Amino acid sequence: MGNTAYNVRIIPNLPSLNYTMTETTSTPATVAELSDFSSFNLHSALQEALTKNGFEKPTPVQQRTIPASLTRQNLLVSAKTGSGKTLAFLLPTLHNLLINPNYYAGTRALVLVPTRELAQQIFLQCQQLLDGTALNVGLITGGEDFKKQQNMFRKNTAVIIATPGRILELLTLDTAPFENLETLILDEADRMLDMGFSEDVLTIAKNCNENRQTLLFSATLTHAGVLKMADKVLKKYELIALNTLRDELPHIQQQIVLADDNAHKQQLLAWLLKNETFEKALVFSNSRLQATALCDPLRAAGVRATVLHGDMDQKERQRVMKLFRDGVVNVLVATDLAARGLDIKGIQIVINFEVPRNGINYIHRIGRTGRSDETGVTITLVKHTEWNLMAGIERFLRQSFIRRNIKELAGKFQGPKKLKASGKSVGGKKKIEEKKEKVEKVKVRDRDKKNVGKRRAPTPKVTAE
Ligand code: ADP
Ligand code: MG
């Protein structure tokens, strides 16, 4: 499945899932298997510290994050405050350091957090876990002795818990304190963004060992900037989302409207734009071509619409954005790429003309509405070939969309007759397999017609090289 834009591999939310949103290869172990910290086989010092401090069972975010992190993958983890994210990153990180002692490697793990108080708290927790081991941990925040902090690098302090500001200052003095860094952790990324640390964090990340593991933790995925930061700092990563969509966006109602085909969708779209009340509406399409094609009929139907897509030059984009911002047009038809990071007030409705290709795109899209707690509604038009994709997104985001019928434009498609426990249509997979077979058969015939056994002539590009 195409997911090239983000390079994300998504770990499904529930252990028993039988679908994959993208090319994920890891099957999460079941909750039952991981009901105790001892099942992670953590370094004995860590296990002892857990027992000593009364921690018995991992919380859900720990169950999901620890095994994935132990394999040194990059992760973006979203889970509510108080869900136990600190141990979720400290345990696997410290384990990986402990099983591979290296006393002269300089700083091996760096945890960046938004505030001094939080840094202090994590520092103490880290000390507790490392009690009796040869690993040392340092605290670097503003307001403390600069020279002493500078010395930490010289003393090969293995783990550093810090706020971004002071680290940045120290970076200007020491050329490469993080060149051997094994793990970079950004905790409370959403808060760091709110506090204006975005650039600082990016600069620090750039100064860290390129081959490090990076873990990004946030209380929410829908915060403007978290996914953007993940794209920049993590590049390729797995997503572990513990929040339901309702947790994330309680003030946005998620609806679906079933449609027979694209022509029917077009009628539904025009109807919705004429009958819903909103200041501004955003319509998403999966392709530039479709986005452009949608606009004219809407205008002909009296809707003040315009289009925004990635092929337009910067000037043109800005012109369109201004028209939309100023309310000269109140409907913007856009592609995913064009709408990334769009922050415009008054968007109360988002319509997905097509089901987005994956859950991350869905979050990106709907995050455009309901900004700063305004209420909003999102409506996804779903035809039968998109049913399973929609069901996958529902399951990934752990939310049932509200099914809405529009009487005036009632269609024939009322959803699959039989559904699996996953919400997908029964027989859907078989059909796809049959289709694949057909394609393969065509290929065989095609080859038969050509020079059997001979290699194809290399393409001109290959010959030129
Ligand atoms: P978050 O970072 O997600 O807001 P914290 O890591 O600060 O959450 O943990 C919140 C509280 O839960 C802390 O007091 C912590 O000691 C406690 N806690 C974390 N993990 C566990 C666990 N597995 N069992 C019991 N308590 C836990
Ligand atoms: Mg925390």
GROMACS .gro file of C-alpha atoms and ligand atoms in nm:
model
  493
    1MET     CA    1   0.000   0.000   0.000
    2GLY     CA    2   0.124   0.348  -0.075
    3ASN     CA    3   0.250   0.535   0.221
    4THR     CA    4   0.551   0.695   0.072
    5ALA     CA    5   0.482   1.046   0.189
    6TYR     CA    6   0.546   0.966   0.551
    7ASN     CA    7   0.760   0.657   0.563
    8VAL     CA    8   0.550   0.545   0.851
    9ARG     CA    9   0.490   0.192   0.956
   10ILE     CA   10   0.192   0.179   1.178
   11ILE     CA   11   0.158  -0.065   1.461
   12PRO     CA   12  -0.210  -0.143   1.487
   13ASN     CA   13  -0.373  -0.048   1.813
   14LEU     CA   14  -0.523  -0.373   1.918
   15PRO     CA   15  -0.326  -0.692   1.953
   16SER     CA   16  -0.575  -0.908   1.769
   17LEU     CA   17  -0.587  -0.698   1.454
   18ASN     CA   18  -0.592  -0.890   1.133
   19TYR     CA   19  -0.528  -0.604   0.898
   20THR     CA   20  -0.234  -0.387   0.816
   21MET     CA   21  -0.265  -0.020   0.737
   22THR     CA   22   0.072  -0.017   0.573
   23GLU     CA   23   0.355  -0.257   0.517
   24THR     CA   24   0.398  -0.335   0.881
   25THR     CA   25   0.583  -0.653   0.955
   26SER     CA   26   0.572  -0.650   1.330
   27THR     CA   27   0.281  -0.816   1.495
   28PRO     CA   28   0.238  -0.676   1.843
   29ALA     CA   29   0.257  -0.938   2.111
   30THR     CA   30  -0.067  -0.989   2.291
   31VAL     CA   31  -0.138  -0.805   2.611
   32ALA     CA   32  -0.165  -1.138   2.793
   33GLU     CA   33   0.189  -1.231   2.697
   34LEU     CA   34   0.327  -0.907   2.833
   35SER     CA   35   0.133  -0.880   3.153
   36ASP     CA   36   0.444  -0.852   3.368
   37PHE     CA   37   0.763  -0.647   3.347
   38SER     CA   38   0.968  -0.966   3.371
   39SER     CA   39   0.844  -1.074   3.026
   40PHE     CA   40   1.063  -0.805   2.869
   41ASN     CA   41   1.378  -0.975   3.001
   42LEU     CA   42   1.522  -0.642   3.105
   43HIS     CA   43   1.870  -0.610   3.255
   44SER     CA   44   1.864  -0.745   3.611
   45ALA     CA   45   1.947  -0.404   3.763
   46LEU     CA   46   1.639  -0.254   3.602
   47GLN     CA   47   1.415  -0.544   3.697
   48GLU     CA   48   1.538  -0.518   4.056
   49ALA     CA   49   1.476  -0.144   4.067
   50LEU     CA   50   1.123  -0.197   3.935
   51THR     CA   51   1.049  -0.457   4.197
   52LYS     CA   52   1.204  -0.247   4.471
   53ASN     CA   53   0.990   0.052   4.377
   54GLY     CA   54   0.671  -0.148   4.352
   55PHE     CA   55   0.621  -0.147   3.976
   56GLU     CA   56   0.470  -0.480   3.875
   57LYS     CA   57   0.271  -0.453   3.558
   58PRO     CA   58   0.351  -0.236   3.260
   59THR     CA   59   0.088   0.016   3.160
   60PRO     CA   60  -0.054  -0.009   2.802
   61VAL     CA   61   0.190   0.245   2.660
   62GLN     CA   62   0.477   0.056   2.824
   63GLN     CA   63   0.350  -0.276   2.688
   64ARG     CA   64   0.350  -0.140   2.338
   65THR     CA   65   0.658   0.079   2.347
   66ILE     CA   66   0.916  -0.126   2.535
   67PRO     CA   67   0.943  -0.423   2.292
   68ALA     CA   68   0.950  -0.196   1.988
   69SER     CA   69   1.207   0.033   2.142
   70LEU     CA   70   1.433  -0.255   2.251
   71THR     CA   71   1.484  -0.335   1.883
   72ARG     CA   72   1.613   0.019   1.835
   73GLN     CA   73   1.338   0.137   1.606
   74ASN     CA   74   1.240   0.498   1.574
   75LEU     CA   75   0.905   0.554   1.738
   76LEU     CA   76   0.640   0.820   1.759
   77VAL     CA   77   0.430   0.747   2.065
   78SER     CA   78   0.115   0.929   2.163
   79ALA     CA   79  -0.050   0.858   2.497
   80LYS     CA   80  -0.228   1.070   2.751
   81THR     CA   81  -0.059   1.242   3.041
   82GLY     CA   82  -0.016   1.007   3.331
   83SER     CA   83  -0.010   0.694   3.117
   84GLY     CA   84   0.347   0.604   3.211
   85LYS     CA   85   0.551   0.734   2.919
   86THR     CA   86   0.865   0.795   3.127
   87LEU     CA   87   0.929   0.429   3.204
   88ALA     CA   88   0.820   0.347   2.850
   89PHE     CA   89   1.132   0.521   2.719
   90LEU     CA   90   1.372   0.491   3.014
   91LEU     CA   91   1.352   0.112   3.050
   92PRO     CA   92   1.437   0.007   2.692
   93THR     CA   93   1.694   0.285   2.653
   94LEU     CA   94   1.877   0.203   2.975
   95HIS     CA   95   1.855  -0.168   2.900
   96ASN     CA   96   2.025  -0.121   2.565
   97LEU     CA   97   2.301   0.083   2.731
   98LEU     CA   98   2.351  -0.166   3.014
   99ILE     CA   99   2.380  -0.474   2.797
  100ASN     CA  100   2.649  -0.307   2.595
  101PRO     CA  101   2.885  -0.131   2.838
  102ASN     CA  102   3.100   0.134   2.679
  103TYR     CA  103   3.255   0.366   2.934
  104TYR     CA  104   3.432   0.595   2.694
  105ALA     CA  105   3.158   0.659   2.444
  106GLY     CA  106   3.063   0.998   2.580
  107THR     CA  107   2.695   1.070   2.603
  108ARG     CA  108   2.497   0.772   2.483
  109ALA     CA  109   2.140   0.882   2.552
  110LEU     CA  110   1.988   1.228   2.562
  111VAL     CA  111   1.639   1.307   2.689
  112LEU     CA  112   1.502   1.649   2.596
  113VAL     CA  113   1.205   1.782   2.791
  114PRO     CA  114   1.027   2.119   2.799
  115THR     CA  115   1.077   2.223   3.163
  116ARG     CA  116   1.336   2.214   3.440
  117GLU     CA  117   1.091   2.053   3.680
  118LEU     CA  118   1.022   1.768   3.442
  119ALA     CA  119   1.392   1.723   3.374
  120GLN     CA  120   1.455   1.703   3.748
  121GLN     CA  121   1.179   1.445   3.792
  122ILE     CA  122   1.305   1.221   3.511
  123PHE     CA  123   1.661   1.259   3.636
  124LEU     CA  124   1.557   1.121   3.977
  125GLN     CA  125   1.365   0.835   3.819
  126CYS     CA  126   1.666   0.753   3.606
  127GLN     CA  127   1.896   0.755   3.908
  128GLN     CA  128   1.662   0.515   4.084
  129LEU     CA  129   1.672   0.275   3.791
  130LEU     CA  130   2.049   0.293   3.755
  131ASP     CA  131   2.118   0.245   4.124
  132GLY     CA  132   2.409   0.003   4.165
  133THR     CA  133   2.510   0.010   3.797
  134ALA     CA  134   2.816   0.170   3.640
  135LEU     CA  135   2.604   0.401   3.426
  136ASN     CA  136   2.581   0.762   3.531
  137VAL     CA  137   2.316   1.022   3.458
  138GLY     CA  138   2.342   1.400   3.443
  139LEU     CA  139   2.095   1.687   3.456
  140ILE     CA  140   2.143   1.987   3.230
  141THR     CA  141   1.897   2.275   3.261
  142GLY     CA  142   1.911   2.650   3.272
  143GLY     CA  143   1.976   2.813   3.606
  144GLU     CA  144   2.241   2.562   3.709
  145ASP     CA  145   2.619   2.583   3.704
  146PHE     CA  146   2.735   2.607   3.344
  147LYS     CA  147   3.093   2.484   3.402
  148LYS     CA  148   2.975   2.179   3.590
  149GLN     CA  149   2.741   2.093   3.307
  150GLN     CA  150   3.017   2.138   3.053
  151ASN     CA  151   3.228   1.893   3.251
  152MET     CA  152   2.962   1.626   3.222
  153PHE     CA  153   3.057   1.576   2.860
  154ARG     CA  154   3.422   1.531   2.953
  155LYS     CA  155   3.330   1.282   3.219
  156ASN     CA  156   3.148   1.061   2.973
  157THR     CA  157   2.813   1.101   3.140
  158ALA     CA  158   2.617   0.826   2.967
  159VAL     CA  159   2.267   0.962   3.007
  160ILE     CA  160   2.173   1.329   3.005
  161ILE     CA  161   1.832   1.469   3.088
  162ALA     CA  162   1.801   1.826   2.968
  163THR     CA  163   1.599   2.122   2.851
  164PRO     CA  164   1.680   2.234   2.495
  165GLY     CA  165   1.798   2.590   2.570
  166ARG     CA  166   2.104   2.505   2.777
  167ILE     CA  167   2.204   2.215   2.554
  168LEU     CA  168   2.204   2.453   2.260
  169GLU     CA  169   2.435   2.692   2.449
  170LEU     CA  170   2.669   2.408   2.534
  171LEU     CA  171   2.672   2.292   2.173
  172THR     CA  172   2.826   2.620   2.067
  173LEU     CA  173   3.124   2.546   2.296
  174ASP     CA  174   3.173   2.175   2.257
  175THR     CA  175   3.194   2.066   1.899
  176ALA     CA  176   3.052   1.717   1.903
  177PRO     CA  177   2.927   1.594   2.241
  178PHE     CA  178   2.659   1.379   2.080
  179GLU     CA  179   2.851   1.217   1.800
  180ASN     CA  180   2.824   0.875   1.963
  181LEU     CA  181   2.468   0.921   2.082
  182GLU     CA  182   2.274   0.596   2.066
  183THR     CA  183   1.928   0.721   2.159
  184LEU     CA  184   1.765   1.063   2.141
  185ILE     CA  185   1.436   1.104   2.325
  186LEU     CA  186   1.203   1.397   2.282
  187ASP     CA  187   0.955   1.388   2.566
  188GLU     CA  188   0.640   1.601   2.570
  189ALA     CA  189   0.707   1.710   2.214
  190ASP     CA  190   0.372   1.886   2.195
  191ARG     CA  191   0.463   2.104   2.492
  192MET     CA  192   0.810   2.172   2.356
  193LEU     CA  193   0.644   2.297   2.038
  194ASP     CA  194   0.403   2.513   2.238
  195MET     CA  195   0.694   2.664   2.425
  196GLY     CA  196   0.870   2.758   2.103
  197PHE     CA  197   1.149   2.498   2.122
  198SER     CA  198   1.088   2.360   1.776
  199GLU     CA  199   1.396   2.514   1.611
  200ASP     CA  200   1.618   2.437   1.912
  201VAL     CA  201   1.514   2.074   1.908
  202LEU     CA  202   1.577   2.044   1.535
  203THR     CA  203   1.922   2.199   1.572
  204ILE     CA  204   2.012   1.965   1.857
  205ALA     CA  205   1.886   1.665   1.658
  206LYS     CA  206   2.104   1.770   1.365
  207ASN     CA  207   2.405   1.767   1.597
  208CYS     CA  208   2.341   1.412   1.711
  209ASN     CA  209   2.483   1.093   1.568
  210GLU     CA  210   2.293   1.029   1.247
  211ASN     CA  211   2.257   0.657   1.316
  212ARG     CA  212   2.095   0.701   1.653
  213GLN     CA  213   1.754   0.576   1.753
  214THR     CA  214   1.498   0.852   1.809
  215LEU     CA  215   1.189   0.829   2.025
  216LEU     CA  216   0.931   1.104   2.018
  217PHE     CA  217   0.662   1.120   2.285
  218SER     CA  218   0.356   1.337   2.282
  219ALA     CA  219   0.026   1.350   2.467
  220THR     CA  220  -0.146   1.405   2.134
  221LEU     CA  221  -0.102   1.339   1.764
  222THR     CA  222  -0.331   1.613   1.647
  223HIS     CA  223  -0.123   1.898   1.780
  224ALA     CA  224  -0.015   2.108   1.486
  225GLY     CA  225   0.351   2.032   1.442
  226VAL     CA  226   0.397   1.696   1.612
  227LEU     CA  227   0.370   1.495   1.292
  228LYS     CA  228   0.576   1.755   1.111
  229MET     CA  229   0.849   1.728   1.371
  230ALA     CA  230   0.834   1.348   1.347
  231ASP     CA  231   0.883   1.370   0.972
  232LYS     CA  232   1.191   1.587   1.022
  233VAL     CA  233   1.356   1.422   1.320
  234LEU     CA  234   1.249   1.059   1.293
  235LYS     CA  235   1.215   1.029   0.917
  236LYS     CA  236   1.129   0.661   0.917
  237TYR     CA  237   0.935   0.548   1.220
  238GLU     CA  238   0.666   0.334   1.369
  239LEU     CA  239   0.365   0.495   1.523
  240ILE     CA  240   0.223   0.379   1.852
  241ALA     CA  241  -0.102   0.562   1.912
  242LEU     CA  242  -0.270   0.490   2.242
  243ASN     CA  243  -0.531   0.761   2.223
  244THR     CA  244  -0.863   0.709   2.059
  245LEU     CA  245  -0.973   0.969   1.810
  246ARG     CA  246  -1.237   1.076   2.058
  247ASP     CA  247  -0.965   1.139   2.317
  248GLU     CA  248  -0.775   1.339   2.061
  249LEU     CA  249  -1.058   1.544   1.917
  250PRO     CA  250  -1.364   1.535   2.141
  251HIS     CA  251  -1.508   1.847   1.980
  252ILE     CA  252  -1.507   1.714   1.625
  253GLN     CA  253  -1.781   1.488   1.504
  254GLN     CA  254  -1.671   1.217   1.261
  255GLN     CA  255  -1.930   1.119   1.002
  256ILE     CA  256  -1.938   0.898   0.696
  257VAL     CA  257  -2.182   0.911   0.406
  258LEU     CA  258  -2.202   0.610   0.174
  259ALA     CA  259  -2.192   0.671  -0.199
  260ASP     CA  260  -2.248   0.460  -0.511
  261ASP     CA  261  -1.976   0.609  -0.730
  262ASN     CA  262  -1.788   0.931  -0.799
  263ALA     CA  263  -2.083   1.094  -0.976
  264HIS     CA  264  -2.296   1.026  -0.670
  265LYS     CA  265  -2.018   1.161  -0.449
  266GLN     CA  266  -2.014   1.479  -0.651
  267GLN     CA  267  -2.385   1.529  -0.592
  268LEU     CA  268  -2.342   1.460  -0.223
  269LEU     CA  269  -2.056   1.705  -0.202
  270ALA     CA  270  -2.252   1.985  -0.366
  271TRP     CA  271  -2.551   1.907  -0.143
  272LEU     CA  272  -2.343   1.917   0.173
  273LEU     CA  273  -2.173   2.240   0.080
  274LYS     CA  274  -2.509   2.402   0.012
  275ASN     CA  275  -2.693   2.267   0.314
  276GLU     CA  276  -2.441   2.258   0.598
  277THR     CA  277  -2.376   2.574   0.797
  278PHE     CA  278  -2.014   2.678   0.810
  279GLU     CA  279  -1.786   2.972   0.775
  280LYS     CA  280  -1.526   2.780   0.577
  281ALA     CA  281  -1.507   2.427   0.442
  282LEU     CA  282  -1.214   2.218   0.331
  283VAL     CA  283  -1.259   1.939   0.077
  284PHE     CA  284  -0.986   1.677   0.038
  285SER     CA  285  -0.912   1.467  -0.260
  286ASN     CA  286  -0.643   1.202  -0.297
  287SER     CA  287  -0.518   1.337  -0.630
  288ARG     CA  288  -0.446   1.667  -0.796
  289LEU     CA  289  -0.648   1.567  -1.096
  290GLN     CA  290  -0.955   1.488  -0.892
  291ALA     CA  291  -0.920   1.805  -0.684
  292THR     CA  292  -0.911   2.017  -0.998
  293ALA     CA  293  -1.199   1.826  -1.154
  294LEU     CA  294  -1.415   1.881  -0.847
  295CYS     CA  295  -1.394   2.256  -0.853
  296ASP     CA  296  -1.575   2.352  -1.174
  297PRO     CA  297  -1.899   2.163  -1.108
  298LEU     CA  298  -1.906   2.313  -0.760
  299ARG     CA  299  -1.873   2.663  -0.898
  300ALA     CA  300  -2.141   2.586  -1.155
  301ALA     CA  301  -2.363   2.483  -0.864
  302GLY     CA  302  -2.308   2.824  -0.706
  303VAL     CA  303  -2.046   2.728  -0.448
  304ARG     CA  304  -1.761   2.976  -0.390
  305ALA     CA  305  -1.483   2.722  -0.429
  306THR     CA  306  -1.121   2.719  -0.536
  307VAL     CA  307  -0.846   2.460  -0.554
  308LEU     CA  308  -0.504   2.418  -0.390
  309HIS     CA  309  -0.255   2.151  -0.491
  310GLY     CA  310   0.115   2.077  -0.500
  311ASP     CA  311   0.163   2.161  -0.867
  312MET     CA  312   0.084   2.528  -0.815
  313ASP     CA  313   0.376   2.765  -0.772
  314GLN     CA  314   0.430   2.939  -0.441
  315LYS     CA  315   0.281   3.270  -0.558
  316GLU     CA  316  -0.033   3.105  -0.683
  317ARG     CA  317  -0.067   2.907  -0.362
  318GLN     CA  318  -0.036   3.219  -0.153
  319ARG     CA  319  -0.296   3.396  -0.364
  320VAL     CA  320  -0.541   3.109  -0.318
  321MET     CA  321  -0.473   3.090   0.053
  322LYS     CA  322  -0.542   3.460   0.089
  323LEU     CA  323  -0.873   3.429  -0.094
  324PHE     CA  324  -0.970   3.151   0.145
  325ARG     CA  325  -0.837   3.323   0.455
  326ASP     CA  326  -1.018   3.646   0.369
  327GLY     CA  327  -1.338   3.458   0.296
  328VAL     CA  328  -1.358   3.562  -0.070
  329VAL     CA  329  -1.401   3.192  -0.133
  330ASN     CA  330  -1.531   2.976   0.150
  331VAL     CA  331  -1.462   2.630   0.009
  332LEU     CA  332  -1.111   2.507  -0.059
  333VAL     CA  333  -1.058   2.182  -0.249
  334ALA     CA  334  -0.712   2.050  -0.167
  335THR     CA  335  -0.477   1.755  -0.182
  336ASP     CA  336  -0.304   1.615   0.128
  337LEU     CA  337   0.032   1.764   0.054
  338ALA     CA  338  -0.102   2.112  -0.006
  339ALA     CA  339  -0.300   2.112   0.313
  340ARG     CA  340  -0.024   1.994   0.544
  341GLY     CA  341   0.018   2.243   0.824
  342LEU     CA  342  -0.259   2.467   0.695
  343ASP     CA  343  -0.376   2.675   0.988
  344ILE     CA  344  -0.680   2.879   0.903
  345LYS     CA  345  -0.945   2.993   1.145
  346GLY     CA  346  -1.309   2.919   1.088
  347ILE     CA  347  -1.283   2.584   0.911
  348GLN     CA  348  -1.582   2.409   1.061
  349ILE     CA  349  -1.620   2.130   0.814
  350VAL     CA  350  -1.379   1.895   0.643
  351ILE     CA  351  -1.509   1.670   0.368
  352ASN     CA  352  -1.306   1.378   0.243
  353PHE     CA  353  -1.419   1.324  -0.114
  354GLU     CA  354  -1.215   1.005  -0.103
  355VAL     CA  355  -1.116   0.800   0.199
  356PRO     CA  356  -0.759   0.904   0.286
  357ARG     CA  357  -0.492   0.645   0.217
  358ASN     CA  358  -0.411   0.587   0.582
  359GLY     CA  359  -0.488   0.691   0.938
  360ILE     CA  360  -0.209   0.945   0.955
  361ASN     CA  361  -0.348   1.130   0.654
  362TYR     CA  362  -0.689   1.118   0.816
  363ILE     CA  363  -0.553   1.285   1.129
  364HIS     CA  364  -0.370   1.546   0.924
  365ARG     CA  365  -0.689   1.630   0.738
  366ILE     CA  366  -0.930   1.651   1.026
  367GLY     CA  367  -0.680   1.844   1.235
  368ARG     CA  368  -0.754   2.136   1.002
  369THR     CA  369  -1.090   2.185   1.166
  370GLY     CA  370  -1.185   2.242   1.527
  371ARG     CA  371  -0.878   2.452   1.585
  372SER     CA  372  -0.850   2.592   1.936
  373ASP     CA  373  -1.152   2.399   2.054
  374GLU     CA  374  -1.399   2.529   1.797
  375THR     CA  375  -1.645   2.255   1.725
  376GLY     CA  376  -1.623   2.092   1.386
  377VAL     CA  377  -1.750   1.810   1.172
  378THR     CA  378  -1.576   1.584   0.926
  379ILE     CA  379  -1.762   1.392   0.661
  380THR     CA  380  -1.600   1.114   0.461
  381LEU     CA  381  -1.767   0.994   0.142
  382VAL     CA  382  -1.722   0.620   0.112
  383LYS     CA  383  -1.795   0.401  -0.188
  384HIS     CA  384  -1.792   0.023  -0.176
  385THR     CA  385  -1.429  -0.014  -0.289
  386GLU     CA  386  -1.323   0.214  -0.004
  387TRP     CA  387  -1.517   0.039   0.271
  388ASN     CA  388  -1.229  -0.168   0.403
  389LEU     CA  389  -0.988   0.123   0.399
  390MET     CA  390  -1.240   0.323   0.600
  391ALA     CA  391  -1.291   0.033   0.843
  392GLY     CA  392  -0.913   0.007   0.885
  393ILE     CA  393  -0.890   0.375   0.972
  394GLU     CA  394  -1.178   0.342   1.218
  395ARG     CA  395  -1.000   0.058   1.387
  396PHE     CA  396  -0.664   0.230   1.386
  397LEU     CA  397  -0.813   0.540   1.545
  398ARG     CA  398  -1.040   0.335   1.767
  399GLN     CA  399  -1.350   0.525   1.675
  400SER     CA  400  -1.674   0.432   1.504
  401PHE     CA  401  -1.769   0.697   1.258
  402ILE     CA  402  -2.127   0.819   1.264
  403ARG     CA  403  -2.319   0.689   0.964
  404ARG     CA  404  -2.522   0.966   0.808
  405ASN     CA  405  -2.791   0.925   0.544
  406ILE     CA  406  -2.885   1.205   0.316
  407LYS     CA  407  -3.245   1.134   0.221
  408GLU     CA  408  -3.250   1.366  -0.077
  409LEU     CA  409  -2.966   1.174  -0.240
  410ALA     CA  410  -3.011   0.822  -0.109
  411GLY     CA  411  -2.798   0.571  -0.302
  412LYS     CA  412  -2.797   0.196  -0.346
  413PHE     CA  413  -2.481   0.112  -0.152
  414GLN     CA  414  -2.572   0.057   0.210
  415GLY     CA  415  -2.250  -0.108   0.325
  416PRO     CA  416  -2.131  -0.468   0.286
  417LYS     CA  417  -2.391  -0.736   0.359
  418LYS     CA  418  -2.163  -0.924   0.595
  419LEU     CA  419  -1.895  -0.781   0.814
  420LYS     CA  420  -1.599  -0.943   0.984
  421ALA     CA  421  -1.520  -0.867   1.347
  422SER     CA  422  -1.266  -0.617   1.214
  423GLY     CA  423  -1.547  -0.421   1.048
  424LYS     CA  424  -1.424  -0.518   0.703
  425SER     CA  425  -1.647  -0.675   0.445
  426VAL     CA  426  -1.653  -1.052   0.426
  427GLY     CA  427  -1.498  -1.171   0.104
  428GLY     CA  428  -1.320  -0.846   0.039
  429LYS     CA  429  -0.978  -1.004   0.059
  430LYS     CA  430  -1.078  -1.291  -0.167
  431LYS     CA  431  -1.190  -1.048  -0.431
  432ILE     CA  432  -0.860  -0.868  -0.419
  433GLU     CA  433  -0.675  -1.199  -0.448
  434GLU     CA  434  -0.887  -1.296  -0.745
  435LYS     CA  435  -0.803  -0.965  -0.905
  436LYS     CA  436  -0.432  -1.024  -0.847
  437GLU     CA  437  -0.458  -1.364  -1.008
  438LYS     CA  438  -0.621  -1.213  -1.312
  439VAL     CA  439  -0.346  -0.959  -1.347
  440GLU     CA  440  -0.086  -1.233  -1.322
  441LYS     CA  441  -0.258  -1.438  -1.589
  442VAL     CA  442  -0.248  -1.142  -1.823
  443LYS     CA  443   0.122  -1.107  -1.753
  444VAL     CA  444   0.188  -1.470  -1.847
  445ARG     CA  445   0.008  -1.433  -2.175
  446ASP     CA  446   0.189  -1.113  -2.244
  447ARG     CA  447   0.525  -1.279  -2.194
  448ASP     CA  448   0.425  -1.571  -2.410
  449LYS     CA  449   0.365  -1.336  -2.697
  450LYS     CA  450   0.711  -1.188  -2.673
  451ASN     CA  451   1.055  -1.345  -2.705
  452VAL     CA  452   1.032  -1.621  -2.451
  453GLY     CA  453   1.347  -1.671  -2.248
  454LYS     CA  454   1.515  -1.358  -2.375
  455ARG     CA  455   1.595  -1.071  -2.149
  456ARG     CA  456   1.439  -0.739  -2.220
  457ALA     CA  457   1.664  -0.481  -2.378
  458PRO     CA  458   1.801  -0.249  -2.113
  459THR     CA  459   1.637   0.087  -2.092
  460PRO     CA  460   1.832   0.372  -2.252
  461LYS     CA  461   1.916   0.511  -1.907
  462VAL     CA  462   2.091   0.191  -1.806
  463THR     CA  463   2.282   0.170  -2.132
  464ALA     CA  464   2.401   0.526  -2.099
  465GLU     CA  465   2.557   0.445  -1.764
  466ADP     P1  466   0.331   1.041   3.153
  466ADP     O1  467   0.473   1.076   3.119
  466ADP     O2  468   0.267   0.954   3.050
  466ADP     O3  469   0.249   1.160   3.186
  466ADP     P2  470   0.453   0.927   3.388
  466ADP     O4  471   0.560   0.848   3.325
  466ADP     O5  472   0.492   1.057   3.449
  466ADP     O6  473   0.333   0.952   3.286
  466ADP     O7  474   0.381   0.833   3.495
  466ADP     C1  475   0.269   0.877   3.567
  466ADP     C2  476   0.263   0.808   3.704
  466ADP     O8  477   0.239   0.670   3.689
  466ADP     C3  478   0.394   0.819   3.781
  466ADP     O9  479   0.366   0.846   3.914
  466ADP     C4  480   0.458   0.682   3.766
  466ADP    O10  481   0.539   0.651   3.875
  466ADP     C5  482   0.336   0.592   3.758
  466ADP     N1  483   0.362   0.469   3.682
  466ADP     C6  484   0.424   0.461   3.563
  466ADP     N2  485   0.430   0.333   3.520
  466ADP     C7  486   0.370   0.259   3.613
  466ADP     C8  487   0.344   0.118   3.628
  466ADP     N3  488   0.380   0.031   3.534
  466ADP     N4  489   0.280   0.076   3.738
  466ADP     C9  490   0.241   0.165   3.832
  466ADP     N5  491   0.262   0.297   3.826
  466ADP    C10  492   0.324   0.345   3.718
  467MG      MG  493   0.568   1.249   3.081
   0.00000   0.00000   0.00000
